[in-house]
Short mmCIF file of C-alpha atoms in Angstrom, two decimals:
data_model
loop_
_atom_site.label_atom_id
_atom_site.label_comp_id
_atom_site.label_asym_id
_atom_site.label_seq_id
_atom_site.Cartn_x
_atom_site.Cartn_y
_atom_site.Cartn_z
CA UNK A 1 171.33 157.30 86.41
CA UNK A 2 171.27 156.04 89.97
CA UNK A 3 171.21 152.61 89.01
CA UNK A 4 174.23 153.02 86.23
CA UNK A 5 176.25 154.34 89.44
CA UNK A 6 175.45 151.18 91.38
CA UNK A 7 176.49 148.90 88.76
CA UNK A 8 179.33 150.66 87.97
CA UNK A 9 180.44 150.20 91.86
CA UNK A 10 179.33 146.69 92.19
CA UNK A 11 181.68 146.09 89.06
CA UNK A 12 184.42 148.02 90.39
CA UNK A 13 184.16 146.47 93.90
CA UNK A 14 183.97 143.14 92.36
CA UNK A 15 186.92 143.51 90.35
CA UNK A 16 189.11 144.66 93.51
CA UNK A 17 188.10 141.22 94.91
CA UNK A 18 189.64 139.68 91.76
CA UNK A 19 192.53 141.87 91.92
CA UNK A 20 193.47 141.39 95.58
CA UNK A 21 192.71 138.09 95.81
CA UNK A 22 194.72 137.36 92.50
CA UNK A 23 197.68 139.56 94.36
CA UNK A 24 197.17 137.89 97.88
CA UNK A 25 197.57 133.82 95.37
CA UNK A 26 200.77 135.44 93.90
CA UNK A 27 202.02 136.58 97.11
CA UNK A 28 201.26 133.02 98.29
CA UNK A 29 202.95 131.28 95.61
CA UNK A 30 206.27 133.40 95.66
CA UNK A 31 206.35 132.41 99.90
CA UNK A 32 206.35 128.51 98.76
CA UNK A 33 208.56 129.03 96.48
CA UNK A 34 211.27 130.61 98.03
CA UNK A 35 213.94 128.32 99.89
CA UNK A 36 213.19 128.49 104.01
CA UNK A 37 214.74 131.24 106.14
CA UNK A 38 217.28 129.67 108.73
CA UNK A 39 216.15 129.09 112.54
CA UNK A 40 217.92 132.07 114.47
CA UNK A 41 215.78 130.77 118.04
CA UNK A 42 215.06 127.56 118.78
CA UNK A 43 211.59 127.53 120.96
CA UNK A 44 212.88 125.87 124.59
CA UNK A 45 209.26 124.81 125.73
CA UNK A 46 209.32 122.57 122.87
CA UNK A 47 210.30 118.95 124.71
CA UNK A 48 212.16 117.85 121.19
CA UNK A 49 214.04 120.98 120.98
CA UNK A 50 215.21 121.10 124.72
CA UNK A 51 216.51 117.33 124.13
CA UNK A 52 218.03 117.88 121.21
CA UNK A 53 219.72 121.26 122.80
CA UNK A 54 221.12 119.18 125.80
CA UNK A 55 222.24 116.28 123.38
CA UNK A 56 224.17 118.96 120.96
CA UNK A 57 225.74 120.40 125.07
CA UNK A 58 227.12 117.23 126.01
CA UNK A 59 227.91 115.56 123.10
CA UNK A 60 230.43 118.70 122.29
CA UNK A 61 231.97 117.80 125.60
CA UNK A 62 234.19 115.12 125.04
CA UNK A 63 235.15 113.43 128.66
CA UNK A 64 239.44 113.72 129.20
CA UNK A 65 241.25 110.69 129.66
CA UNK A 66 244.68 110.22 130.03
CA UNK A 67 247.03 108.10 127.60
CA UNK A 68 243.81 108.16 125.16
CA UNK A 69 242.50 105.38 127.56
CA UNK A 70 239.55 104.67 128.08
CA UNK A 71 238.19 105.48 131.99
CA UNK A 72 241.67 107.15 132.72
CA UNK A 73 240.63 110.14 134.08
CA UNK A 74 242.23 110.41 137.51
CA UNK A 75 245.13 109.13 139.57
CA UNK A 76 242.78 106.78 141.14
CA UNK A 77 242.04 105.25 137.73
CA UNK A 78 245.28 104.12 138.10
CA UNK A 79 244.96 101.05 140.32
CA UNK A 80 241.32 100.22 139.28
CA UNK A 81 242.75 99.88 135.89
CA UNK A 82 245.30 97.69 136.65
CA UNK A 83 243.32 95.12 139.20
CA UNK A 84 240.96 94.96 135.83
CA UNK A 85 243.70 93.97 133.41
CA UNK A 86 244.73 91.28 136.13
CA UNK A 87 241.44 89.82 136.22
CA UNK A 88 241.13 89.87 132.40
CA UNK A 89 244.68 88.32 132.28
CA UNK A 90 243.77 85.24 134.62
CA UNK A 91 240.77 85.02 132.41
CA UNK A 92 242.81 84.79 129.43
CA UNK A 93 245.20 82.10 130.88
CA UNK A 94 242.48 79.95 133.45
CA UNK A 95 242.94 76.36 132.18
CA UNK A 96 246.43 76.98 130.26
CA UNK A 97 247.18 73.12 130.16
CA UNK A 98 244.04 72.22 128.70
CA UNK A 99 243.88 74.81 125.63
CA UNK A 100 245.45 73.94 122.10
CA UNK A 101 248.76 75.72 120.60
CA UNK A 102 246.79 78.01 118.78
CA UNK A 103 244.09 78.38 121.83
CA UNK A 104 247.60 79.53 124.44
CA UNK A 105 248.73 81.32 121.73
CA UNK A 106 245.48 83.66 121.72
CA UNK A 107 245.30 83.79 125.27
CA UNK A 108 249.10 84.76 126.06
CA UNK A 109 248.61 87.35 123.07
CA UNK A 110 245.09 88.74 124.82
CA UNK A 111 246.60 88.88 128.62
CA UNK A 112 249.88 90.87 127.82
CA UNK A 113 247.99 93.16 125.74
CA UNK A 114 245.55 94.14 128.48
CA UNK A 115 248.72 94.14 131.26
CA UNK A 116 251.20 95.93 128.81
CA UNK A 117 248.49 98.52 127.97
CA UNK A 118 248.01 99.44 131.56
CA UNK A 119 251.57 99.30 133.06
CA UNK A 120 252.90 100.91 130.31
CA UNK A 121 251.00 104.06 130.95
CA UNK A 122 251.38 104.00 134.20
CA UNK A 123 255.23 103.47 134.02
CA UNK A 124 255.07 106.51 132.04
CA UNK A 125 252.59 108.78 134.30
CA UNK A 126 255.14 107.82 137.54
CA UNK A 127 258.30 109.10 135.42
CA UNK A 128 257.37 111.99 134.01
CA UNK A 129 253.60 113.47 135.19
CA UNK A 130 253.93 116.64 137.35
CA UNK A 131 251.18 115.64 139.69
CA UNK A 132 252.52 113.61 142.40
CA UNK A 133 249.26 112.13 143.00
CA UNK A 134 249.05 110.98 139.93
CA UNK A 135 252.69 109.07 139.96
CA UNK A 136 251.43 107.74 143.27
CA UNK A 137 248.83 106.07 142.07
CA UNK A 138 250.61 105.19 138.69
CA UNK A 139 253.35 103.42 141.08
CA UNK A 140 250.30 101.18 142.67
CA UNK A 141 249.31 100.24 139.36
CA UNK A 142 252.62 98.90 138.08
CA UNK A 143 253.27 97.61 141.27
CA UNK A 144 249.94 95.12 141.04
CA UNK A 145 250.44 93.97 137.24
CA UNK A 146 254.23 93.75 137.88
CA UNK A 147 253.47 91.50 140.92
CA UNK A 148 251.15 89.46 138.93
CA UNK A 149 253.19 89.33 135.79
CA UNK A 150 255.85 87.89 138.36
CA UNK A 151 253.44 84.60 139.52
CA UNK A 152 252.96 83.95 135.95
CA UNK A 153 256.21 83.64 134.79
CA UNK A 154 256.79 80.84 137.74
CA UNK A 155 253.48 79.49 137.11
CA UNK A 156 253.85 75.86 136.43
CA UNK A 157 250.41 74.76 134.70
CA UNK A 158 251.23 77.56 132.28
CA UNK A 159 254.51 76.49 131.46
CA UNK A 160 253.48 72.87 131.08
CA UNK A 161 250.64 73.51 128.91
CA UNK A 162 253.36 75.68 126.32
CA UNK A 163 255.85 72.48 126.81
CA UNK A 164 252.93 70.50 125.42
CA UNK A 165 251.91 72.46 122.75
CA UNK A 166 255.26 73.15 121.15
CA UNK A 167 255.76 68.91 121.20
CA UNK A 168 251.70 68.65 119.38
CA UNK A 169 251.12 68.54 115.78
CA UNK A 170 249.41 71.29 115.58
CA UNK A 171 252.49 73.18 116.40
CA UNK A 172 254.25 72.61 113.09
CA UNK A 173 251.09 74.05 111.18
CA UNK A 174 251.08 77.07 112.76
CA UNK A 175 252.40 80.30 111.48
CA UNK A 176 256.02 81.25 112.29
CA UNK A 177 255.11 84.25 114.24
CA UNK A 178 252.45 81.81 116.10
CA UNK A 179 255.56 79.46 116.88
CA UNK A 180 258.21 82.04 117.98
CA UNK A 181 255.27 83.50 120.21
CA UNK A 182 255.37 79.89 122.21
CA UNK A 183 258.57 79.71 122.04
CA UNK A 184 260.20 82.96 123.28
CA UNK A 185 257.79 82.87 125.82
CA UNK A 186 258.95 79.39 127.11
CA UNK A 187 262.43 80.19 126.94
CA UNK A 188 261.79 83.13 128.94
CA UNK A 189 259.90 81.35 131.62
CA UNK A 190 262.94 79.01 132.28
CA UNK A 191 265.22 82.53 132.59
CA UNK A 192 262.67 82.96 135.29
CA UNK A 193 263.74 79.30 136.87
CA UNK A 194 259.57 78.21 136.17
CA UNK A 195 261.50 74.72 135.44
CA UNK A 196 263.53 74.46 138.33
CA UNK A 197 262.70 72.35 141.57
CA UNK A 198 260.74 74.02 144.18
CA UNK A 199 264.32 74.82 146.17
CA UNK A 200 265.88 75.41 143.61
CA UNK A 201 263.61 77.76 142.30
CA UNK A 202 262.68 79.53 145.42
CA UNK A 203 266.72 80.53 145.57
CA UNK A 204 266.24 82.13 142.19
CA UNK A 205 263.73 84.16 143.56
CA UNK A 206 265.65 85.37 146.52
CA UNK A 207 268.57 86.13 143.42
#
């Protein structure tokens, strides 16, 4: 009788083992199936996670500029701004005489672009920003591209090298807008007395 009990048990025991561990595979395959839980904490000692934390930080942080330009952040952007476009300008126009029609057209294009871009903003900071360190500074920067844009319209290798180009054959394939470009642009040089002797001229100036 003894030895029915003990069978009885070791079949009873063995079947629990079944049973649970047939429970415990379910349990197992109902946590793989289910869709993942969202992250609530973020572990900080991990190095990936405390990057990725600092690159979400700053890239939310968008740096303020002024006139949606870029490095205009303060009045003393200003002036570095506009010593920049000047360099970019003389760039843009070094060996005017030697470039074709197409070539000065480009170049005139690219240098007022880069001065207009500047002294534009900063004719608009000096009339109507509250800060009067900011119109300061906006005056120094219209001040330097104005000066500049001044020497250019009495520069002489400039004006030559448009004289040429509107006389080339290339000029007469070029688009219209191309054309009136080199054009206007001459004509407004001479307003400017670029053709005039060097007497002459320097009277205009004092005008």
């Amino acid at each position: 009788r003894d030895h029915a009990r003990r069978q009885v048990s070791r079949r009873a025991v063995a079947a629990g083992q079944r049973s649970g561990g047939a429970l415990q595979q379910q349990l197992l395959e109902q946590k793989l199936a289910a869709p993942p839980a969202a992250s609530v904490f973020v572990c900080s000692s991990s190095p990936s996670a405390a990057r990725l934390q600092r690159r979400g930080f700053w890239t939310r942080r968008a740096r303020p500029r002024l006139f949606d330009i870029e490095g205009l952040e303060a009045p003393r952007d200003f002036p570095r701004l506009a010593s920049e476009a000047v360099e970019g300008a003389k760039r843009d126009l070094s060996n005017a005489h030697q470039k074709t029609a197409l070539e000065l057209v480009s170049a005139l294009d690219n240098a007022s672009n880069g001065l207009c871009r500047i002294a534009d903003a900063a004719e608009l900071c000096r009339n109507v920003h509250p800060n009067q360190d900011f119109v300061a500074k906006a005056s120094e920067g219209v001040q330097e591209i104005a000066g500049y844009m001044g020497d250019v319209n009495l520069d002489r290798g400039i004006y030559e090298g448009m004289r040429r180009a509107e006389k080339g054959e290339e000029f007469a394939r070029m688009p219209s807008e191309a054309r009136a470009v080199l054009h206007h642009m001459r004509v407004s040089m001479e307003h400017e007395g670029v053709h005039l002797p060097d007497k002459e001229k320097a009277a205009c100036l004092q005008l």
